[in-house]
PDB file of C-alpha atoms in Angstrom:
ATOM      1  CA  UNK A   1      18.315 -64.430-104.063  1.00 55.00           C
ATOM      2  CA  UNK A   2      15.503 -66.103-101.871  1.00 65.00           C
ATOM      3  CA  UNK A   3      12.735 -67.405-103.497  1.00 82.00           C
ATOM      4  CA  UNK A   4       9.458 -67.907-101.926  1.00 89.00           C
ATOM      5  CA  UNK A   5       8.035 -71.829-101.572  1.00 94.00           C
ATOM      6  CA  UNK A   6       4.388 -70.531-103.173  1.00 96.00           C
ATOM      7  CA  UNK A   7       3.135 -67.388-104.853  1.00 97.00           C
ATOM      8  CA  UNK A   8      -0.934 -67.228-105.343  1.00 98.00           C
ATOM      9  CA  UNK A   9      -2.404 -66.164-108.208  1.00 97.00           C
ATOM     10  CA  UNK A  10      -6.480 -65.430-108.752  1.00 94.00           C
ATOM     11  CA  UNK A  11      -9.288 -63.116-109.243  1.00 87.00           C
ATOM     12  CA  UNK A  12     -10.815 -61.026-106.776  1.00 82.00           C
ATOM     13  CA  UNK A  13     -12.753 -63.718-104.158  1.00 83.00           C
ATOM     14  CA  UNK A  14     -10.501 -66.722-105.441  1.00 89.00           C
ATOM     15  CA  UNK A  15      -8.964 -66.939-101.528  1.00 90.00           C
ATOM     16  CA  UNK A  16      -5.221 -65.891-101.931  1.00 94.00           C
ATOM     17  CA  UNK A  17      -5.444 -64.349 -98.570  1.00 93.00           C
ATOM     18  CA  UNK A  18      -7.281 -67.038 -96.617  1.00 94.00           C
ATOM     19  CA  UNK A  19      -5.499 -70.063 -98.576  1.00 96.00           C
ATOM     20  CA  UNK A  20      -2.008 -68.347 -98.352  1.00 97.00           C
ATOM     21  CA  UNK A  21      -2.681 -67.627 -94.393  1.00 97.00           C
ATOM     22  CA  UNK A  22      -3.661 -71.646 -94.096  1.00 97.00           C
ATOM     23  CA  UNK A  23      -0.622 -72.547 -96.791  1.00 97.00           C
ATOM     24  CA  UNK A  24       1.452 -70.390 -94.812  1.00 97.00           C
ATOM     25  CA  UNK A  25       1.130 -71.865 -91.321  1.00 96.00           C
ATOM     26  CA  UNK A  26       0.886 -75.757 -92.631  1.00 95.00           C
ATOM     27  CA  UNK A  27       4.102 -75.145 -93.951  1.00 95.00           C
ATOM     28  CA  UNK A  28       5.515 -73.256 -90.800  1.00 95.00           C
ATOM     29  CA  UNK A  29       6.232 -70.672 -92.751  1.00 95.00           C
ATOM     30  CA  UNK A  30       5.085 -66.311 -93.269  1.00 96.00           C
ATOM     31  CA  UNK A  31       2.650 -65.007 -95.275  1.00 97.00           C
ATOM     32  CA  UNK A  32       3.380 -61.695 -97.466  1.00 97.00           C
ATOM     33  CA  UNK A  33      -0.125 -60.468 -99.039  1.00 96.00           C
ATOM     34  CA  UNK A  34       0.758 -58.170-101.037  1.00 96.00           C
ATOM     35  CA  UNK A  35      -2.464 -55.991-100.548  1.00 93.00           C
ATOM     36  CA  UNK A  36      -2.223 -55.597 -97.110  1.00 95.00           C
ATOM     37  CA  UNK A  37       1.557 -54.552 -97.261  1.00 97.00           C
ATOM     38  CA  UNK A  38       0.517 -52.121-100.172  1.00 95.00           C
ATOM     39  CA  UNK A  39      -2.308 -50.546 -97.482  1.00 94.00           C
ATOM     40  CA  UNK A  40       0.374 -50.226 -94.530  1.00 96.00           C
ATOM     41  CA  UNK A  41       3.273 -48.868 -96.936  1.00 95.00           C
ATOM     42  CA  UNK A  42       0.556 -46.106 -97.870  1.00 95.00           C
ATOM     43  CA  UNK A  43      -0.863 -45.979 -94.740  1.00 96.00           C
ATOM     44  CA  UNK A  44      -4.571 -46.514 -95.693  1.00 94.00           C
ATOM     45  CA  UNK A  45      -7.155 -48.798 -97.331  1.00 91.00           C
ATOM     46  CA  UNK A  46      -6.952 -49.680-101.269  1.00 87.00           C
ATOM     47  CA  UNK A  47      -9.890 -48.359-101.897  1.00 84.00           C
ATOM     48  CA  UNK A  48      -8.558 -44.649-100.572  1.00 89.00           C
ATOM     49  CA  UNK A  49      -5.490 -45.069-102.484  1.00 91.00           C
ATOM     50  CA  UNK A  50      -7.964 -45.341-105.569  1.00 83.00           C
ATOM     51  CA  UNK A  51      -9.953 -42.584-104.898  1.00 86.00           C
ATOM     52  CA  UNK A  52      -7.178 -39.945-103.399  1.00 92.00           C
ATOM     53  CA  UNK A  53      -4.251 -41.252-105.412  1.00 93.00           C
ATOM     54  CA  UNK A  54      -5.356 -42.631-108.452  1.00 89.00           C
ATOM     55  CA  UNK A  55      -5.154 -46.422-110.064  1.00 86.00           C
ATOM     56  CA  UNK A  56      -1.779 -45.286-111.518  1.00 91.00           C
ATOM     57  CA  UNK A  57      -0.025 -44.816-107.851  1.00 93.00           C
ATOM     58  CA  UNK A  58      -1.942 -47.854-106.087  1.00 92.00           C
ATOM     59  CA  UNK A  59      -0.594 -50.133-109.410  1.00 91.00           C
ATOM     60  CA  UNK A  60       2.845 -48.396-108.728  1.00 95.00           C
ATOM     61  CA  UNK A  61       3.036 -49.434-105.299  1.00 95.00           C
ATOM     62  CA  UNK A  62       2.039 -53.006-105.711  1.00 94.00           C
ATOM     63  CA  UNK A  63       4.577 -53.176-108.396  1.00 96.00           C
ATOM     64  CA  UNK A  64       7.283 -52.677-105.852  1.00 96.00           C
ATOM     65  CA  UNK A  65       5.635 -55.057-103.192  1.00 97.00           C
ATOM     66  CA  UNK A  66       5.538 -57.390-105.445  1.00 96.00           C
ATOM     67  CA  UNK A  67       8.875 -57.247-107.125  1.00 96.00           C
ATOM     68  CA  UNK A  68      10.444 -56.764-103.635  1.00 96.00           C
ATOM     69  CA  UNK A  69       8.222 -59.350-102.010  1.00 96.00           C
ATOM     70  CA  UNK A  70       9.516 -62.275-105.396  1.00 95.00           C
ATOM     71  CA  UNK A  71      12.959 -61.289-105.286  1.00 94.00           C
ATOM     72  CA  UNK A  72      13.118 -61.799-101.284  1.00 94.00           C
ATOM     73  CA  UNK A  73      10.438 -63.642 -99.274  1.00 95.00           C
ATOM     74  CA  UNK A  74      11.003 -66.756 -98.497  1.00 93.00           C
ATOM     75  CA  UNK A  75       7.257 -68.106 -97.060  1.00 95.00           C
ATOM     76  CA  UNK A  76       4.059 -67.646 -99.010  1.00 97.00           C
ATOM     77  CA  UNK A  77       3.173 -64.732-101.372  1.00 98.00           C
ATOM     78  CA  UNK A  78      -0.356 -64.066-102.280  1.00 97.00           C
ATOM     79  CA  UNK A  79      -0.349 -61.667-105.321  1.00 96.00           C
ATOM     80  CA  UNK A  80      -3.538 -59.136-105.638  1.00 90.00           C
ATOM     81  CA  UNK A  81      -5.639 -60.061-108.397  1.00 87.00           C
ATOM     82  CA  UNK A  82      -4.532 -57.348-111.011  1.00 88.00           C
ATOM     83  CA  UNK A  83      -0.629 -57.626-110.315  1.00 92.00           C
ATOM     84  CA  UNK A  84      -0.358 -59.794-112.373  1.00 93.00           C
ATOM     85  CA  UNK A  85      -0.949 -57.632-115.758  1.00 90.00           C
ATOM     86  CA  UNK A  86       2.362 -56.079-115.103  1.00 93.00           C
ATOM     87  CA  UNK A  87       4.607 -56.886-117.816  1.00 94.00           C
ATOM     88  CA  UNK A  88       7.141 -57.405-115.275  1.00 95.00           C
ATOM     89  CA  UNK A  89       5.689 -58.763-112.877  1.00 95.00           C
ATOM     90  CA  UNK A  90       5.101 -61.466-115.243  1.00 95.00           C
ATOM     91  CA  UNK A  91       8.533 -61.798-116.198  1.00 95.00           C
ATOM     92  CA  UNK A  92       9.721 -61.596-112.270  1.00 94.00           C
ATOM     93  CA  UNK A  93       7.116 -64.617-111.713  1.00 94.00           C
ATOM     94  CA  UNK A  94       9.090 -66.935-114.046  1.00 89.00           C
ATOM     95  CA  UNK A  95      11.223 -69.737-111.505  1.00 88.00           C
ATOM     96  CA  UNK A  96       8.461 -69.226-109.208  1.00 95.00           C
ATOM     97  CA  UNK A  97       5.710 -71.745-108.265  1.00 96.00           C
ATOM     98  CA  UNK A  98       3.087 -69.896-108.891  1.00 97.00           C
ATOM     99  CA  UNK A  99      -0.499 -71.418-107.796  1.00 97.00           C
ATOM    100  CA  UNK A 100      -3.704 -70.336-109.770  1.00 96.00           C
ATOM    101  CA  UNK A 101      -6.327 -70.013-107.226  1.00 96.00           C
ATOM    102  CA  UNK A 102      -9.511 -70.926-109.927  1.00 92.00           C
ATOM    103  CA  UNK A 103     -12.947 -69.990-108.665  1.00 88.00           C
ATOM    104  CA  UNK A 104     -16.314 -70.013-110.443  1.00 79.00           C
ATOM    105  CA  UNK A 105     -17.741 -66.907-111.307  1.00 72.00           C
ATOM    106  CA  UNK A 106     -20.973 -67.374-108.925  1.00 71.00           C
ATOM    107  CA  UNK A 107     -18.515 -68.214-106.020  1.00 74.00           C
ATOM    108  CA  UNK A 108     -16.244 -65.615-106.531  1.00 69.00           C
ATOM    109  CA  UNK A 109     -19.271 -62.686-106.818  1.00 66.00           C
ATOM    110  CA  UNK A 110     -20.491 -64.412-103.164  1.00 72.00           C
ATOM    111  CA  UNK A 111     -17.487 -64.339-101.645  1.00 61.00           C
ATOM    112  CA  UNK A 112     -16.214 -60.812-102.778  1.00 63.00           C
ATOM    113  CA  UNK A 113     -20.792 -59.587-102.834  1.00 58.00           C
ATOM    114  CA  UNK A 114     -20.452 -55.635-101.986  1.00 46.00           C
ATOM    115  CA  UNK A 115     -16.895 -55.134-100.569  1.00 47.00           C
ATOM    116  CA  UNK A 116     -15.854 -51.486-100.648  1.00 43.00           C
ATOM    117  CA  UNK A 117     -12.535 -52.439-100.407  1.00 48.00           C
ATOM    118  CA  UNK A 118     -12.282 -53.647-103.880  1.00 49.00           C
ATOM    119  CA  UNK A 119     -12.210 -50.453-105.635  1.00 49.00           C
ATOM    120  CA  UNK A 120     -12.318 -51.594-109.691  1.00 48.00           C
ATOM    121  CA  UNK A 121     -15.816 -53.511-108.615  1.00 49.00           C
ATOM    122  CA  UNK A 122     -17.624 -50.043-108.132  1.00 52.00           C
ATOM    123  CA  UNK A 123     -20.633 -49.553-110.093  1.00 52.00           C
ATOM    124  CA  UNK A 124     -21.946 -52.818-110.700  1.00 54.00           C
ATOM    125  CA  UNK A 125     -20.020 -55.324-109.169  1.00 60.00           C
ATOM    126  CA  UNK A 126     -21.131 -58.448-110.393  1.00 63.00           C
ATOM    127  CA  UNK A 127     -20.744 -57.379-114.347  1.00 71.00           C
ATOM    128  CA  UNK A 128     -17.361 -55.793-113.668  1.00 67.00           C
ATOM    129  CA  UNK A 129     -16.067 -59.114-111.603  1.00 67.00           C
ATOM    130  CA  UNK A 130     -16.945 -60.994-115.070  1.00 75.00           C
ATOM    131  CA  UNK A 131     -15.363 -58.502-117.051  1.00 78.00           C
ATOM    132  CA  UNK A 132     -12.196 -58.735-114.666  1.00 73.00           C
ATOM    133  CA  UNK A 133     -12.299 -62.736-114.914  1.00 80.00           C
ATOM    134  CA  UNK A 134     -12.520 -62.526-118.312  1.00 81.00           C
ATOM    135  CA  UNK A 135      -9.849 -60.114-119.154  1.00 84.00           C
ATOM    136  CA  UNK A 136      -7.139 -61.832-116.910  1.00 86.00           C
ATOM    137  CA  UNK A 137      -7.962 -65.808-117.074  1.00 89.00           C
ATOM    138  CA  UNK A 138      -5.746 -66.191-120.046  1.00 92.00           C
ATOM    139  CA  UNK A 139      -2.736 -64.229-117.911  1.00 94.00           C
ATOM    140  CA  UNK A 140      -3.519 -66.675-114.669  1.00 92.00           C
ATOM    141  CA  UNK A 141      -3.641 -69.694-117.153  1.00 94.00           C
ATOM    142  CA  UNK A 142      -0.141 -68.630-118.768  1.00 95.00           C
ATOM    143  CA  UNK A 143       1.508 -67.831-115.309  1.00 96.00           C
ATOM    144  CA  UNK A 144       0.168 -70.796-113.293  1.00 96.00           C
ATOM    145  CA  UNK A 145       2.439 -73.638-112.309  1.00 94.00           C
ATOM    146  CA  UNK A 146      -0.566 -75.467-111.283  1.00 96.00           C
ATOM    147  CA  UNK A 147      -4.093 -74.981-111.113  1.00 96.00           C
ATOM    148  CA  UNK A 148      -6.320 -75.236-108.278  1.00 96.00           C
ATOM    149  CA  UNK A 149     -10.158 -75.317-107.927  1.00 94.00           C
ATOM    150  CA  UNK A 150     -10.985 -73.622-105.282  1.00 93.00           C
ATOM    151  CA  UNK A 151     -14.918 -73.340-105.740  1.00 90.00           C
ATOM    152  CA  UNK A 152     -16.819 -75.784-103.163  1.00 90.00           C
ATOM    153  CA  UNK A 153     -13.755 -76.663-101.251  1.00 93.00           C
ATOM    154  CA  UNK A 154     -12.655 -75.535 -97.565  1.00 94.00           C
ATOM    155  CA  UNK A 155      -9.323 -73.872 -97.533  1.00 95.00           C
ATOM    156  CA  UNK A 156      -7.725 -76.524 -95.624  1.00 96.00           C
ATOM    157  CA  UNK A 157      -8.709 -78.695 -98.776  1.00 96.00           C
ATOM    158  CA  UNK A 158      -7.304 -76.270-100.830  1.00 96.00           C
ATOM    159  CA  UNK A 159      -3.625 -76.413 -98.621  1.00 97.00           C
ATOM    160  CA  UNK A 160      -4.385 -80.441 -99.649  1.00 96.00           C
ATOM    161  CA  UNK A 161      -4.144 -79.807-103.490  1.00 96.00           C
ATOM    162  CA  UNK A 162      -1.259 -77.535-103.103  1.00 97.00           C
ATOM    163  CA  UNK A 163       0.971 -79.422-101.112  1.00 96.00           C
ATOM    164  CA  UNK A 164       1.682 -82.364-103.419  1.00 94.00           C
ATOM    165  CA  UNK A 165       2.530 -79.751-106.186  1.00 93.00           C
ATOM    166  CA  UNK A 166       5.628 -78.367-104.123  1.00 93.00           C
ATOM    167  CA  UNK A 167       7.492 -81.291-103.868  1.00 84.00           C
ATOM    168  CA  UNK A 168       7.628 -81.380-107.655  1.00 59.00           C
ATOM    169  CA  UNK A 169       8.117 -77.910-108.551  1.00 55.00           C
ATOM    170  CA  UNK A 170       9.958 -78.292-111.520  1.00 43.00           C
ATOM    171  CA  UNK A 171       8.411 -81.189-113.093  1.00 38.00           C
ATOM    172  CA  UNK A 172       6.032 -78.660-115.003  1.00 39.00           C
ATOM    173  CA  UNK A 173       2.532 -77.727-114.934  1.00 39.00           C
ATOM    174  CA  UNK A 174      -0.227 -79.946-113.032  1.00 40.00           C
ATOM    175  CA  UNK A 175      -3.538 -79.842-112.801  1.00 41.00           C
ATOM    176  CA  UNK A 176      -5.579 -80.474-109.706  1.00 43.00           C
TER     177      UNK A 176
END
């Protein structure tokens, strides 16, 4: 069984996908982002498996990405921000060294703003990215490995605070 060298964990505009890209090539290693392999698997964007498909098959799908994508990758993983709520995805995250990407709420609603993309912000996007935050901080707390801050800092900063945590990946949790 491989095991990746990081899996990232955070809300919606934390920077799993532009951390993980950076994390990915400092450490010479691939990236697996487990949205985009969820859009070419179904052959179109997130937000039209949401509306065509249902939440029920797009959670389905990144269920498998992600199991597939723990039990086998090797590089970087960066999780989308509701995976984690999956009972077993949960589970399948224990061994790992899973990195909480933590952003503020203010950066987060900049970085993510309007995005059509991200389906379960329609409506009104900045209430619904609190609600999100607030309904799965305790799950990225519980899961995390360590804990990065993410608000404020460059991603190449970010690669900076992860790094020291993977040489001692089982000597618990950190904080950075």
């Amino acid at each position: 069984m491989a095991k990746a060298i990081a899996v990232l964990i955070g809300s919606p505009g934390s920077g799993k996908s532009t951390v993980g890209e950076a994390l990915a090539g400092r450490l010479g290693a691939d990236l697996l982002c487990t949205d985009t392999e969820v859009e070419k698997r179904a052959g179109k964007p997130i937000g039209d498996i949401f509306v065509e498909d249902g939440e029920e098959r797009f959670r389905a799908l990144e269920r498998e990405v992600v199991a597939e994508g723990l039990r086998a990758w090797e590089g970087v993983i960066a999780v989308g921000g509701g995976a984690v709520l999956d009972e077993d995805t949960q589970r399948d995250l224990a061994g790992h060294h899973v990195v909480y990407l933590q952003v503020e709420f203010g950066e987060a609603a900049k970085r993510v703003g309007m995005d059509v993309a991200r389906p379960l912000l329609a409506g009104n996007p900045r209430t619904r990215l609190r609600q999100l935050l607030n309904e799965r901080l305790p799950v990225y707390e519980r899961l995390a490995s360590v804990t990065v801050e993410t608000t404020g800092y460059h991603p190449e900063e970010i690669v900076d605070a992860i790094l020291p945590s993977l040489a001692g990946q089982d000597s618990g949790k950190a904080q950075q």
